mmCIF file of C-alpha atoms in Angstrom:
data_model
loop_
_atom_site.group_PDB
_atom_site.id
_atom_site.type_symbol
_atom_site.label_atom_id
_atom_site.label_comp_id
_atom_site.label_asym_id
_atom_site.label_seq_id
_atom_site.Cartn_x
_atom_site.Cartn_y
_atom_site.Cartn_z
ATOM 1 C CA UNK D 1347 -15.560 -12.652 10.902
ATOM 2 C CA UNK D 1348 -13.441 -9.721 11.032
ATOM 3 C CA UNK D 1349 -14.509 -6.644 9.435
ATOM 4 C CA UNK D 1350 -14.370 -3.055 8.956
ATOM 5 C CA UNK D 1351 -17.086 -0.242 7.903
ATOM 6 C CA UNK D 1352 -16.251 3.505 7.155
ATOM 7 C CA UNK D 1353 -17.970 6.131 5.909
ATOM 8 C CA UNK D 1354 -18.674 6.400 2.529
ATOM 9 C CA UNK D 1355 -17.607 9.178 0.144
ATOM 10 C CA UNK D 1356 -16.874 11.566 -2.186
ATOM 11 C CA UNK D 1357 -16.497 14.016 0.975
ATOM 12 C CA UNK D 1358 -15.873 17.180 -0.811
ATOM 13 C CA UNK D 1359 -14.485 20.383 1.888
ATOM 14 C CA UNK D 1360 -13.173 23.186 1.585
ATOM 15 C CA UNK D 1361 -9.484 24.191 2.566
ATOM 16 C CA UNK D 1362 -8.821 24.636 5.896
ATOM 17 C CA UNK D 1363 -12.123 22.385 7.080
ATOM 18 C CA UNK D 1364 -12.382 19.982 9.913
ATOM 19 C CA UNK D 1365 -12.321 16.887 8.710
ATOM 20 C CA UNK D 1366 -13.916 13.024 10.212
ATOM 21 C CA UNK D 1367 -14.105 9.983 8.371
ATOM 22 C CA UNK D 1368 -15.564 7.570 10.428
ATOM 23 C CA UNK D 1369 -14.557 4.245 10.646
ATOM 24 C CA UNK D 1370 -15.732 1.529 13.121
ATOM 25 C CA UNK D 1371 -14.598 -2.547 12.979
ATOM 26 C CA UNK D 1372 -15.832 -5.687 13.945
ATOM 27 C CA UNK D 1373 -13.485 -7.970 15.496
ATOM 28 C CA UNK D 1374 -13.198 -11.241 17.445
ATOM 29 C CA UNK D 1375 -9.863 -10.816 18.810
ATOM 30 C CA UNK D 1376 -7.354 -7.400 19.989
ATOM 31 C CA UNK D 1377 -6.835 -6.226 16.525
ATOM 32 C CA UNK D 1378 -4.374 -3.288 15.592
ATOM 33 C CA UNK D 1379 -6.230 -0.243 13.690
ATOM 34 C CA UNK D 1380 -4.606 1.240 10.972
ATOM 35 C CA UNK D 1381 -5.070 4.301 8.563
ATOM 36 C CA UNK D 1382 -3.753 4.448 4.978
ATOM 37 C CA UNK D 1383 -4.406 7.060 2.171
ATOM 38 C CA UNK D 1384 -3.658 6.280 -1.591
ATOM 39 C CA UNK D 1385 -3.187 9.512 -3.324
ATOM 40 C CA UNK D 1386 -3.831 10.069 -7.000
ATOM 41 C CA UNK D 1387 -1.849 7.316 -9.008
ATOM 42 C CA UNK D 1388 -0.170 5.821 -6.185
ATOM 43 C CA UNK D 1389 -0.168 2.427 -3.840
ATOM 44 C CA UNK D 1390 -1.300 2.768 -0.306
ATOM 45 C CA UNK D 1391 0.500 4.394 2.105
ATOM 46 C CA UNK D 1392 0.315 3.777 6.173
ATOM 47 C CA UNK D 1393 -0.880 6.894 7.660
ATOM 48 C CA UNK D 1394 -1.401 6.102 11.133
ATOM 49 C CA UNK D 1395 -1.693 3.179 13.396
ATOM 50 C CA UNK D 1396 -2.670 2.255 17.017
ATOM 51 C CA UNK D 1397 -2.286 -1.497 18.429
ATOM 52 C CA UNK D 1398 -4.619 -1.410 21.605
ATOM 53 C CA UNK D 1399 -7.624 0.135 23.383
ATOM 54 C CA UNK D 1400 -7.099 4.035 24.253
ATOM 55 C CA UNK D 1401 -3.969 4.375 21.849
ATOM 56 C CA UNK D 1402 -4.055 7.263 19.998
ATOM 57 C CA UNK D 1403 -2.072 6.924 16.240
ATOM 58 C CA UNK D 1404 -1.178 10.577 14.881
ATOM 59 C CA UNK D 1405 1.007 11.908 11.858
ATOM 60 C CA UNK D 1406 0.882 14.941 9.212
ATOM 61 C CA UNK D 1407 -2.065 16.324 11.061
ATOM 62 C CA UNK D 1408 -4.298 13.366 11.546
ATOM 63 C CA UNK D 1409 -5.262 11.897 14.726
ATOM 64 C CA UNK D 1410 -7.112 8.822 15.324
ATOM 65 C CA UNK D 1411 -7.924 7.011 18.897
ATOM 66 C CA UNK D 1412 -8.849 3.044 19.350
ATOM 67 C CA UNK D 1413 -11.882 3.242 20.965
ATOM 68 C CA UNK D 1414 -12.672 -0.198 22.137
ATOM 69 C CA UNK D 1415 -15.849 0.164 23.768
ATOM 70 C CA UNK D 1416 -17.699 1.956 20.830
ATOM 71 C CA UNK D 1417 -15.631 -0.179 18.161
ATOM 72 C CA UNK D 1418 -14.058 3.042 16.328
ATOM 73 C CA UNK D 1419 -11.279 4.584 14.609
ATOM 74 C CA UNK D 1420 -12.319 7.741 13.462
ATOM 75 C CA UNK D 1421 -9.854 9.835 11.630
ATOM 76 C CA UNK D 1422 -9.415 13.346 12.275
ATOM 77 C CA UNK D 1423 -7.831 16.106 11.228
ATOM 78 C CA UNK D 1424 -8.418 19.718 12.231
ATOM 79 C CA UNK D 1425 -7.720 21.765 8.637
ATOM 80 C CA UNK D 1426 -7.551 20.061 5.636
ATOM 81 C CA UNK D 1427 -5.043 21.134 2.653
ATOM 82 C CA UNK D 1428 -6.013 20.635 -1.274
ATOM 83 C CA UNK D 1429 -3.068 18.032 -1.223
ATOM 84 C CA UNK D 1430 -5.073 15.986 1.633
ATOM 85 C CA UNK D 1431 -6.868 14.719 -1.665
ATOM 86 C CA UNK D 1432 -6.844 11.453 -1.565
ATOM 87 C CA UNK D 1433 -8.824 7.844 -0.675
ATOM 88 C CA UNK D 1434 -8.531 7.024 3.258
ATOM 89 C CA UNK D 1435 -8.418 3.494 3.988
ATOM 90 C CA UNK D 1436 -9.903 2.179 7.213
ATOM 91 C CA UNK D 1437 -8.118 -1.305 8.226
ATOM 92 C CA UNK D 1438 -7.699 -3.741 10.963
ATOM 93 C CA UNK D 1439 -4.824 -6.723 11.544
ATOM 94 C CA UNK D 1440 -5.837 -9.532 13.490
ATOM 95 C CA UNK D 1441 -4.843 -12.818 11.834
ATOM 96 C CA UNK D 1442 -4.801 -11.038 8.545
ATOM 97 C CA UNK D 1443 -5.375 -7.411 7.511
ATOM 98 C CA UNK D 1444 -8.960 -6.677 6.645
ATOM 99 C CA UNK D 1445 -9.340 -3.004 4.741
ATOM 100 C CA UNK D 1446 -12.796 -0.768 4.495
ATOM 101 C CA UNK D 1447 -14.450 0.213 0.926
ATOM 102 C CA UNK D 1448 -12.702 3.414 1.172
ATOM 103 C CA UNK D 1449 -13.304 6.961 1.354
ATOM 104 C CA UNK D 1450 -12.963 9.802 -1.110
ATOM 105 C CA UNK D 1451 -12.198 13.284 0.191
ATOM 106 C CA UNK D 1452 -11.463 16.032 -2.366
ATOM 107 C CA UNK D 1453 -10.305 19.352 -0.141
ATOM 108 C CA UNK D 1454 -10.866 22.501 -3.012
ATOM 109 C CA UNK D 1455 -9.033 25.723 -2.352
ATOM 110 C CA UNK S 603 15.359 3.782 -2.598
ATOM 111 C CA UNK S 604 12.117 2.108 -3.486
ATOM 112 C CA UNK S 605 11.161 -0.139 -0.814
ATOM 113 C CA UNK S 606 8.191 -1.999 -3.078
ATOM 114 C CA UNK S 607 8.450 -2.182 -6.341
ATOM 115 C CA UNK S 608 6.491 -3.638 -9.145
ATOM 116 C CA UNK S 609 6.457 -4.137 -12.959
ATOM 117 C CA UNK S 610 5.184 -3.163 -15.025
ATOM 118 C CA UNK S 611 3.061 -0.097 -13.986
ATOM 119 C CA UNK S 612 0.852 -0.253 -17.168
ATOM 120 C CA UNK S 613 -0.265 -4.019 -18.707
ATOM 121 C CA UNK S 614 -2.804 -4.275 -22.135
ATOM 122 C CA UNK S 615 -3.373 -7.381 -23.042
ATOM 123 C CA UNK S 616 -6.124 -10.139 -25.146
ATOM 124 C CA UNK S 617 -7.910 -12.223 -23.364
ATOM 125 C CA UNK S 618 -6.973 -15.401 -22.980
ATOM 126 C CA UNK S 619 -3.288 -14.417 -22.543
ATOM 127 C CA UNK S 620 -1.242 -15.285 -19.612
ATOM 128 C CA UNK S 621 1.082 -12.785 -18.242
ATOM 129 C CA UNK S 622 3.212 -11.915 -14.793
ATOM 130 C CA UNK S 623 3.708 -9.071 -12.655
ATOM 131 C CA UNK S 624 6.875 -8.922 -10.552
ATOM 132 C CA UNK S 625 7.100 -7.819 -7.437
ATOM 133 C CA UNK S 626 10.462 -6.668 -5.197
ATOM 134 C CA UNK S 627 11.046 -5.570 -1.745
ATOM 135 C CA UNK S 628 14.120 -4.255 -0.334
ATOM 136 C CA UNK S 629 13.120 -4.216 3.366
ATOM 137 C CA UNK S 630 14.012 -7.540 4.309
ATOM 138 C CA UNK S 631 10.310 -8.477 5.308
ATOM 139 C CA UNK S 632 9.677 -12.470 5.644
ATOM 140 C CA UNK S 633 5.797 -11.784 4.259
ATOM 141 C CA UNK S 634 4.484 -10.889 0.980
ATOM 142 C CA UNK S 635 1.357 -10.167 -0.208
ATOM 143 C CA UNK S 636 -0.746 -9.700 -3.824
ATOM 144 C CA UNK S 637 -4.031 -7.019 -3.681
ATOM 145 C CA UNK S 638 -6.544 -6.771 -6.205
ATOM 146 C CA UNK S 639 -8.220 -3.311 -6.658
ATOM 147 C CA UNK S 640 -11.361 -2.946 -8.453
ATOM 148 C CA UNK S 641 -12.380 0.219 -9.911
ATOM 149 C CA UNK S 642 -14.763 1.197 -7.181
ATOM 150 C CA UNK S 643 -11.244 1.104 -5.118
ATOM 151 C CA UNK S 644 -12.331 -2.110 -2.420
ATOM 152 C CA UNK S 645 -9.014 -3.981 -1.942
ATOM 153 C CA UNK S 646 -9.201 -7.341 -1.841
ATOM 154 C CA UNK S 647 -6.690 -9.878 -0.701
ATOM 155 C CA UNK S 648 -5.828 -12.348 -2.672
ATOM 156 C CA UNK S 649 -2.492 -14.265 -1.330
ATOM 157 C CA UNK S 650 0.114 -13.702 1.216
ATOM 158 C CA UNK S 651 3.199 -15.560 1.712
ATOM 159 C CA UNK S 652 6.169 -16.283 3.649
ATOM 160 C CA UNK S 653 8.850 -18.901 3.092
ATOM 161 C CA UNK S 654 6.807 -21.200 5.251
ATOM 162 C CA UNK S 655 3.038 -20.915 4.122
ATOM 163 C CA UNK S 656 1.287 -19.950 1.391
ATOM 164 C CA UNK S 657 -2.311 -18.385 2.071
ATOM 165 C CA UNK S 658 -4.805 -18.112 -0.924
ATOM 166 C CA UNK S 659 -7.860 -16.089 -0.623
ATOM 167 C CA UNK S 660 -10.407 -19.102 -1.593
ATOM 168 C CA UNK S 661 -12.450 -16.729 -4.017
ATOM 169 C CA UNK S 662 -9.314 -16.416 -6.104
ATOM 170 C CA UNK S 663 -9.538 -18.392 -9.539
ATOM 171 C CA UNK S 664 -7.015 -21.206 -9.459
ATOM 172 C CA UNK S 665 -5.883 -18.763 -12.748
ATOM 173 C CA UNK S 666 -3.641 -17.221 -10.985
ATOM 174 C CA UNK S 667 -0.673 -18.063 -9.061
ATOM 175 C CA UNK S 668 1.936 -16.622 -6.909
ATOM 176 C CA UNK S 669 6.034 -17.484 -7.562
ATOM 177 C CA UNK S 670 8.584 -16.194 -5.118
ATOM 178 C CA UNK S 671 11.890 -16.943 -6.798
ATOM 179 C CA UNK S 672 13.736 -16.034 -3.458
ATOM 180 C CA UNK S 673 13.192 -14.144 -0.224
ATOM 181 C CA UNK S 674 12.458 -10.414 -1.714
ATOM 182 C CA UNK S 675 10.492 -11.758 -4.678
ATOM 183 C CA UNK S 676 6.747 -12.733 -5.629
ATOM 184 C CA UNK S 677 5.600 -12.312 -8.528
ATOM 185 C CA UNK S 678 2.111 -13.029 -9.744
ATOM 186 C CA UNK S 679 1.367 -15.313 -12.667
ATOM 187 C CA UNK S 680 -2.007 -15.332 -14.592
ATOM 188 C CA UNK S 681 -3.217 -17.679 -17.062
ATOM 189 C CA UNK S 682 -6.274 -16.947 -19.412
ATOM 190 C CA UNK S 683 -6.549 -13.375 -18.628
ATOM 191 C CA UNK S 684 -10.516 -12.868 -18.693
ATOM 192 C CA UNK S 685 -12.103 -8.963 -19.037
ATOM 193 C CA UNK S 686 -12.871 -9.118 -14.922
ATOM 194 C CA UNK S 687 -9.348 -9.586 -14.448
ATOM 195 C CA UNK S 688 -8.592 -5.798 -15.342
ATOM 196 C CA UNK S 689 -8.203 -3.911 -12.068
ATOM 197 C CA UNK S 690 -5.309 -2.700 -10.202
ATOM 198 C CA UNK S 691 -3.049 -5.116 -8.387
ATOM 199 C CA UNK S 692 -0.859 -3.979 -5.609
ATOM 200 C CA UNK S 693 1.907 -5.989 -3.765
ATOM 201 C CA UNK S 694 2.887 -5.382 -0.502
ATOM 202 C CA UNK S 695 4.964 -6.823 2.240
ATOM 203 C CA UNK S 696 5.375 -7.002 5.987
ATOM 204 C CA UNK S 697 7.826 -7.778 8.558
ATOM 205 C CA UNK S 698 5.860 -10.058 9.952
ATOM 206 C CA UNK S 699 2.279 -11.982 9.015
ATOM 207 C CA UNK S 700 1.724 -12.825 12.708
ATOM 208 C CA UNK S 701 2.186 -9.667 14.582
ATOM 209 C CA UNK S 702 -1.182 -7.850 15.228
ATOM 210 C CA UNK S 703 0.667 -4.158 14.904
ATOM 211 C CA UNK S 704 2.577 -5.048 11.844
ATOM 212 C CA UNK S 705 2.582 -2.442 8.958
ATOM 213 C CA UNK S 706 2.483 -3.815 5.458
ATOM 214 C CA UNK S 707 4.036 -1.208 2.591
ATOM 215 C CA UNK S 708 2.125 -0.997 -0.574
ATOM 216 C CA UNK S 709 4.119 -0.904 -4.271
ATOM 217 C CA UNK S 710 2.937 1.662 -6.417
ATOM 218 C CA UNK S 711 0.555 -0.581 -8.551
ATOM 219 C CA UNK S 712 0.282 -2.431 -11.768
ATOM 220 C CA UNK S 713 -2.769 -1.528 -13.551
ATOM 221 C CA UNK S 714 -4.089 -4.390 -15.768
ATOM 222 C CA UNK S 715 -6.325 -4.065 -18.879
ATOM 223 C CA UNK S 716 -7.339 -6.800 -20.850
ATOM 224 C CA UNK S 717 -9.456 -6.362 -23.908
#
């Protein structure tokens, strides 16, 4: 079946750190790759998507590129801000949305 | 404007009780969708709907159900509310269930306690 493993967490940086959370999927069909972060208290939010092989997805900073031949959707981002704090959420769509465990980054001034 | 919105944000309750969470969108999305989130923050799905087809995760307890009064509505209904029940439950909705690119937007959460 469809599935999707990221890294696990806490990741702990400091400010202005590179950061990668890596993220790679399982799929039998094209899926579409999608970042979300859930800050403190809050519901998911999409961060970033890409629907086919070689797209890159981008926003606030982050970048992320649909690799199909290694299976991966790393997410990048080149300095990191305290209020990047947050769980990143790794997560396919192919006949239904399939999310990763999550992963923890805490950014400390 | 809120585009998901659930309530209440905050439920304590006894076992055994049965209680609902509501759920409203205000995108005009055809697909809706309950989210249970444990405490070690895995999602899991648990239904998603349209007002064609209703899909149940099959490791969901019969317990609980989904209602969709209308179109921007589903609520979640659960009967003889056990302690693994507490988590977080999110709704969400979509434009779309069958597009492979389509985004679904999260509510903010209704986080469930039952002693």
């Amino acid at each position: 079946g469809n599935s999707v493993t990221q890294m696990e967490g806490p990741v702990t940086l400091s400010e202005e750190a590179f950061l990668t959370i890596n993220c790679t999927y399982t799929a039998t069909g094209y899926p579409s790759l999608f970042w979300y972060v859930q800050y403190p208290g809050e519901g998911l939010q999409l961060l970033l998507k890409a629907t086919k092989a070689d797209d890159k997805g981008s926003n606030k900073g982050f970048e992320a590129t649909y690799r199909k031949e290694t299976t991966s959707f790393h997410l990048e981002k080149g300095s990191v801000q305290v209020s990047d704090s947050a769980v990143y959420f790794c997560a396919l769509k192919w006949d239904d949305m399939r999310f990763g465990a999550g992963t923890r980054l805490t950014v400390k001034p | 404007d809120t585009a998901v919105s659930q309530t209440p944000k905050y439920l304590v309750t006894q076992m055994g009780n049965d209680k609902s969470i509501k759920c409203e969108q205000n995108l005009g999305h055809d697909t809706m969708y309950w989210y249970k989130q444990d405490s070690k923050k895995f999602l899991k799905i648990m239904f998603s709907y349209n007002n064609k087809e209703l899909i149940i995760n099959e490791t969901v307890p019969n317990r609980f159900s989904p209602k969709s009064p209308d179109k921007p509505h589903l609520n979640l209904h659960i009967n003889s509310l056990e302690l693994g029940d507490s988590a977080v439950y999110f709704c969400a909705s979509s434009q779309a269930s069958g597009v492979t690119g389509d985004t679904q937007y999260f509510g903010p959460g209704t986080r469930l306690t039952v002693l």
